[in-house]
PDB file of C-alpha atoms in Angstrom:
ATOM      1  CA  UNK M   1     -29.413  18.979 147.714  1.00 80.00           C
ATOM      2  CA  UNK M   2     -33.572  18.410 147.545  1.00 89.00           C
ATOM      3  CA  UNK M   3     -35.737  17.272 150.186  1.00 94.00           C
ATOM      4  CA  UNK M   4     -38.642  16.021 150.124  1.00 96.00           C
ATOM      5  CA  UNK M   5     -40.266  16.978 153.728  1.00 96.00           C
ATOM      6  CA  UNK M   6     -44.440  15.109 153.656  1.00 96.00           C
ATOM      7  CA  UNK M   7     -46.740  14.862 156.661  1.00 96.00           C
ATOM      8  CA  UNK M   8     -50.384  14.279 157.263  1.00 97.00           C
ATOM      9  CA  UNK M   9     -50.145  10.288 158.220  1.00 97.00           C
ATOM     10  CA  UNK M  10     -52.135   8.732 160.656  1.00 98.00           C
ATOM     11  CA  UNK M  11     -54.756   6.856 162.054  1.00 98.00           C
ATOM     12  CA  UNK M  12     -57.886   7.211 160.545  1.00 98.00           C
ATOM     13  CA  UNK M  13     -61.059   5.023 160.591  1.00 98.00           C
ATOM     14  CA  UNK M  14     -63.203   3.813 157.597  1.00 98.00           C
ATOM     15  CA  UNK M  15     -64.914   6.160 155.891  1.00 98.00           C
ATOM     16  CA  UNK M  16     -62.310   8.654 157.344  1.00 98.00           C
ATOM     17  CA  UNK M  17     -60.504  11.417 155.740  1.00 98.00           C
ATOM     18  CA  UNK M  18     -56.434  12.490 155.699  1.00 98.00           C
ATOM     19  CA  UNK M  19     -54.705  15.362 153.656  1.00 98.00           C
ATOM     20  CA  UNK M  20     -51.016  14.888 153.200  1.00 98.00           C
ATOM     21  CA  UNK M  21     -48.647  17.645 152.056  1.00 97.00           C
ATOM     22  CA  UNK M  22     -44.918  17.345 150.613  1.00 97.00           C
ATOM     23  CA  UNK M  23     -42.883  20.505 150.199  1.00 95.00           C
ATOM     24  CA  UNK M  24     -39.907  20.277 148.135  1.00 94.00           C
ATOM     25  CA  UNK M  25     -36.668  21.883 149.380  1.00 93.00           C
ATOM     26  CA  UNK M  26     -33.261  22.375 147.713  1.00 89.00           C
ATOM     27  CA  UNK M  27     -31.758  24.057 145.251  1.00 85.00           C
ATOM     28  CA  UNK M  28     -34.660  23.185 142.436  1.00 86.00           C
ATOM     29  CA  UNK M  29     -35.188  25.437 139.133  1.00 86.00           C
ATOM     30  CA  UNK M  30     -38.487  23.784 138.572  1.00 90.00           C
ATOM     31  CA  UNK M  31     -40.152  20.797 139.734  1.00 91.00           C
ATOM     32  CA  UNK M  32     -41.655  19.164 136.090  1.00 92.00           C
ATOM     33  CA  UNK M  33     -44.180  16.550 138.199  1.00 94.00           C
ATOM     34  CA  UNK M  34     -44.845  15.706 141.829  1.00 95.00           C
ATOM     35  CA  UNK M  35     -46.810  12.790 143.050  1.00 96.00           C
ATOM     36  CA  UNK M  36     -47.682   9.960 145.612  1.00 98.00           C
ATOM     37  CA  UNK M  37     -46.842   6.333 145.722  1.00 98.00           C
ATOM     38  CA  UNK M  38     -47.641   3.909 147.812  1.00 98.00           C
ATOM     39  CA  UNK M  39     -46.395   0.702 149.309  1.00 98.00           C
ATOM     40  CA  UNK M  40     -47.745  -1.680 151.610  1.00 97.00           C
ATOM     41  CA  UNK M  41     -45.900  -4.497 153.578  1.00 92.00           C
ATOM     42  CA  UNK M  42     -45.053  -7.499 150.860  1.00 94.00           C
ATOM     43  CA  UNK M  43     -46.265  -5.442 148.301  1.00 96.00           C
ATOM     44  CA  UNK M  44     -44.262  -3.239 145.291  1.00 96.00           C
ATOM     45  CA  UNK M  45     -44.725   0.529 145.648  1.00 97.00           C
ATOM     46  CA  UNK M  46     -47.330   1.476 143.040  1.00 97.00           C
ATOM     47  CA  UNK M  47     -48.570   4.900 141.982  1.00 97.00           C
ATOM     48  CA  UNK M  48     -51.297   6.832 143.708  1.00 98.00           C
ATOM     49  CA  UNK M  49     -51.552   9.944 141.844  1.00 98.00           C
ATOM     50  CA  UNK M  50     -49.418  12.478 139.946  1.00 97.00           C
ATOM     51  CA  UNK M  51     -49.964  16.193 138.951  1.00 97.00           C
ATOM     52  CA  UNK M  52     -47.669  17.899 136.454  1.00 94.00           C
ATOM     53  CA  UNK M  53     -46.417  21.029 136.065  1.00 90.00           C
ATOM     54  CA  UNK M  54     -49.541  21.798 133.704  1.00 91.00           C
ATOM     55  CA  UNK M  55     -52.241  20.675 136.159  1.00 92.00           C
ATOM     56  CA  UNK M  56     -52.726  17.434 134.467  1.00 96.00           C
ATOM     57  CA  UNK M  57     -53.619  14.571 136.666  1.00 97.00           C
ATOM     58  CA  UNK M  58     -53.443  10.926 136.903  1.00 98.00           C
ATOM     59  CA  UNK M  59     -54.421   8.219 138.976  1.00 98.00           C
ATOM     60  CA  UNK M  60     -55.011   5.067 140.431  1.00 98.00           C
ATOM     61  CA  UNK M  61     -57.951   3.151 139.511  1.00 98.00           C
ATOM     62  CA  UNK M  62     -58.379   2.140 143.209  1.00 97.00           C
ATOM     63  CA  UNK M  63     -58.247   5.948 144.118  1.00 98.00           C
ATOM     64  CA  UNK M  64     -60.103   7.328 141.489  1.00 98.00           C
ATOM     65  CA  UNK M  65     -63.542   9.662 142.656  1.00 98.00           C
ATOM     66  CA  UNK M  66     -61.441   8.786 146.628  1.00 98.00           C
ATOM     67  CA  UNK M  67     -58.455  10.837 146.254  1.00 98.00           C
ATOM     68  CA  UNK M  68     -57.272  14.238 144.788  1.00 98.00           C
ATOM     69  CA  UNK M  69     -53.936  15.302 144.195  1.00 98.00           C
ATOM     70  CA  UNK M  70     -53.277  19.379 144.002  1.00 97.00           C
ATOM     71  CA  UNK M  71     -50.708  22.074 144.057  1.00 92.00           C
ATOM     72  CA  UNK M  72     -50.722  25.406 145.338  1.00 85.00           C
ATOM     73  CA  UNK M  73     -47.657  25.947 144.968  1.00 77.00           C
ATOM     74  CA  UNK M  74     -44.668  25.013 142.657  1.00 74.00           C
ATOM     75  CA  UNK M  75     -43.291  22.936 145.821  1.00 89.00           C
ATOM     76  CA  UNK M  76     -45.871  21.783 147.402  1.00 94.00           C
ATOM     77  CA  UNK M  77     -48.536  19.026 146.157  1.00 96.00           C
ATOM     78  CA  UNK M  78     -51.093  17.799 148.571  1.00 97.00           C
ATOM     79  CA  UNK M  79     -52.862  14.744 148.400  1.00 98.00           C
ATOM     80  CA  UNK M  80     -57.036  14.385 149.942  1.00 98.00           C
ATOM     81  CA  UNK M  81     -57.952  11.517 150.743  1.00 98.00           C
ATOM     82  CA  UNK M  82     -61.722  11.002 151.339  1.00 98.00           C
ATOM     83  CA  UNK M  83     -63.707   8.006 151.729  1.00 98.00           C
ATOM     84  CA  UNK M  84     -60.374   5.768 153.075  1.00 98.00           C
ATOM     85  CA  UNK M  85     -60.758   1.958 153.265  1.00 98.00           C
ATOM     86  CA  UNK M  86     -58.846  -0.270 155.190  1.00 98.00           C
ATOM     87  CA  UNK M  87     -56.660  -1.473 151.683  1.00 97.00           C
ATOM     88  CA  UNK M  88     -55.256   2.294 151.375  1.00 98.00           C
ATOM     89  CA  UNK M  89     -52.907   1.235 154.537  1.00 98.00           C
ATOM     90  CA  UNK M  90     -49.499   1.761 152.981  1.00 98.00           C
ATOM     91  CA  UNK M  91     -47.117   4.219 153.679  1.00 98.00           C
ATOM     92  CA  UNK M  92     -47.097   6.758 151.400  1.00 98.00           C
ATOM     93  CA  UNK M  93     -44.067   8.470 149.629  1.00 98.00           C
ATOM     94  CA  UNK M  94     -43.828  11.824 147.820  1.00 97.00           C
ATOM     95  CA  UNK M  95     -42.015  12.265 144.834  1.00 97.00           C
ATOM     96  CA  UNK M  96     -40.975  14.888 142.845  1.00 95.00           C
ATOM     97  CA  UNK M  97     -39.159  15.304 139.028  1.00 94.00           C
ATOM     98  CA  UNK M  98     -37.030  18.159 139.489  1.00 91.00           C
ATOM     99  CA  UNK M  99     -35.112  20.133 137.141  1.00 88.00           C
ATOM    100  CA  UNK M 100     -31.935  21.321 139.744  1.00 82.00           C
ATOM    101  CA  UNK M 101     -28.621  23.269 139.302  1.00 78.00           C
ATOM    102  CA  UNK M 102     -26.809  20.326 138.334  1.00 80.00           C
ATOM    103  CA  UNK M 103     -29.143  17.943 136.165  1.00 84.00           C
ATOM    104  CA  UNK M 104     -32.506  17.827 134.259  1.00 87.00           C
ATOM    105  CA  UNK M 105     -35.038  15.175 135.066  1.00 88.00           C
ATOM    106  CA  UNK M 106     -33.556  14.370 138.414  1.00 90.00           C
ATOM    107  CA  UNK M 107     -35.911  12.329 140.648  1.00 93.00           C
ATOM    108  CA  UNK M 108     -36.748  12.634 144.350  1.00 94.00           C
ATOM    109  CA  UNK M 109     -38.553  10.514 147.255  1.00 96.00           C
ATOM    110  CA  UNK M 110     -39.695  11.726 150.801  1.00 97.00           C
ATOM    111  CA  UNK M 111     -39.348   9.088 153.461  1.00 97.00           C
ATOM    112  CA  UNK M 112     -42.650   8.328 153.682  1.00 97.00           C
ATOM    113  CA  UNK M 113     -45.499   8.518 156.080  1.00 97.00           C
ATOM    114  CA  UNK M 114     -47.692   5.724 157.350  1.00 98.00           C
ATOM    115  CA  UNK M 115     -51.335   5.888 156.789  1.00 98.00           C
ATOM    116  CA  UNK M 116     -53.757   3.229 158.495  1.00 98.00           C
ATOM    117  CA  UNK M 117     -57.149   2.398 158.406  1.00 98.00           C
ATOM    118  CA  UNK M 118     -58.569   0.714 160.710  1.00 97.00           C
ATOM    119  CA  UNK M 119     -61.129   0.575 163.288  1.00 93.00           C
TER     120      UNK M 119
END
């Protein structure tokens, strides 16, 4: 019914930059928040950074002054990533809380995308 569809991943070296984008597809009404997680290998997936509906933000201390999340769209949220260090490695999910045909409140994940920094 919704996808989740996210690209941007990479390779990237210290001090590098990557921008990922998510687009949500589906039969949505309105997506209420979209954001990125992230999970690294042995680790739990934590949050990155989330934008509502209303612009508000949150994020990660670890990201914070790095990273900004945006929309310029209602389906689409983007994620910068400036200043990247080799602990962002993680591959990174999108996820969005949609309000669909069927339910309110109904939650989402892409399939990720692998960012690593390394040298």
């Amino acid at each position: 019914q919704v996808q989740l569809v996210e690209s941007g991943g990479g390779l990237v070296q210290p001090g590098g930059s990557l921008r990922l984008s998510c687009t949500a597809f589906g039969s949505i009404y309105s997506i209420n928040a979209m954001g990125w997680y992230r999970q690294a290998p042995g680790k739990q997936r934590d949050l990155v950074a989330v934008i509502t509906s209303g612009g508000s933000t949150n994020y990660a201390d670890s990201v914070k002054g790095r990273f900004t999340i945006s929309r310029d769209n209602a389906k689409t949220v983007y994620l910068q990533m400036n200043s990247l260090k080799p602990e962002d490695t993680a591959v990174y999910y999108c996820n969005a809380d949609v309000d669909a045909v069927i339910a309110r409140g109904l939650n989402y994940w892409g399939r990720g995308t692998q960012v690593t920094v390394s040298s």
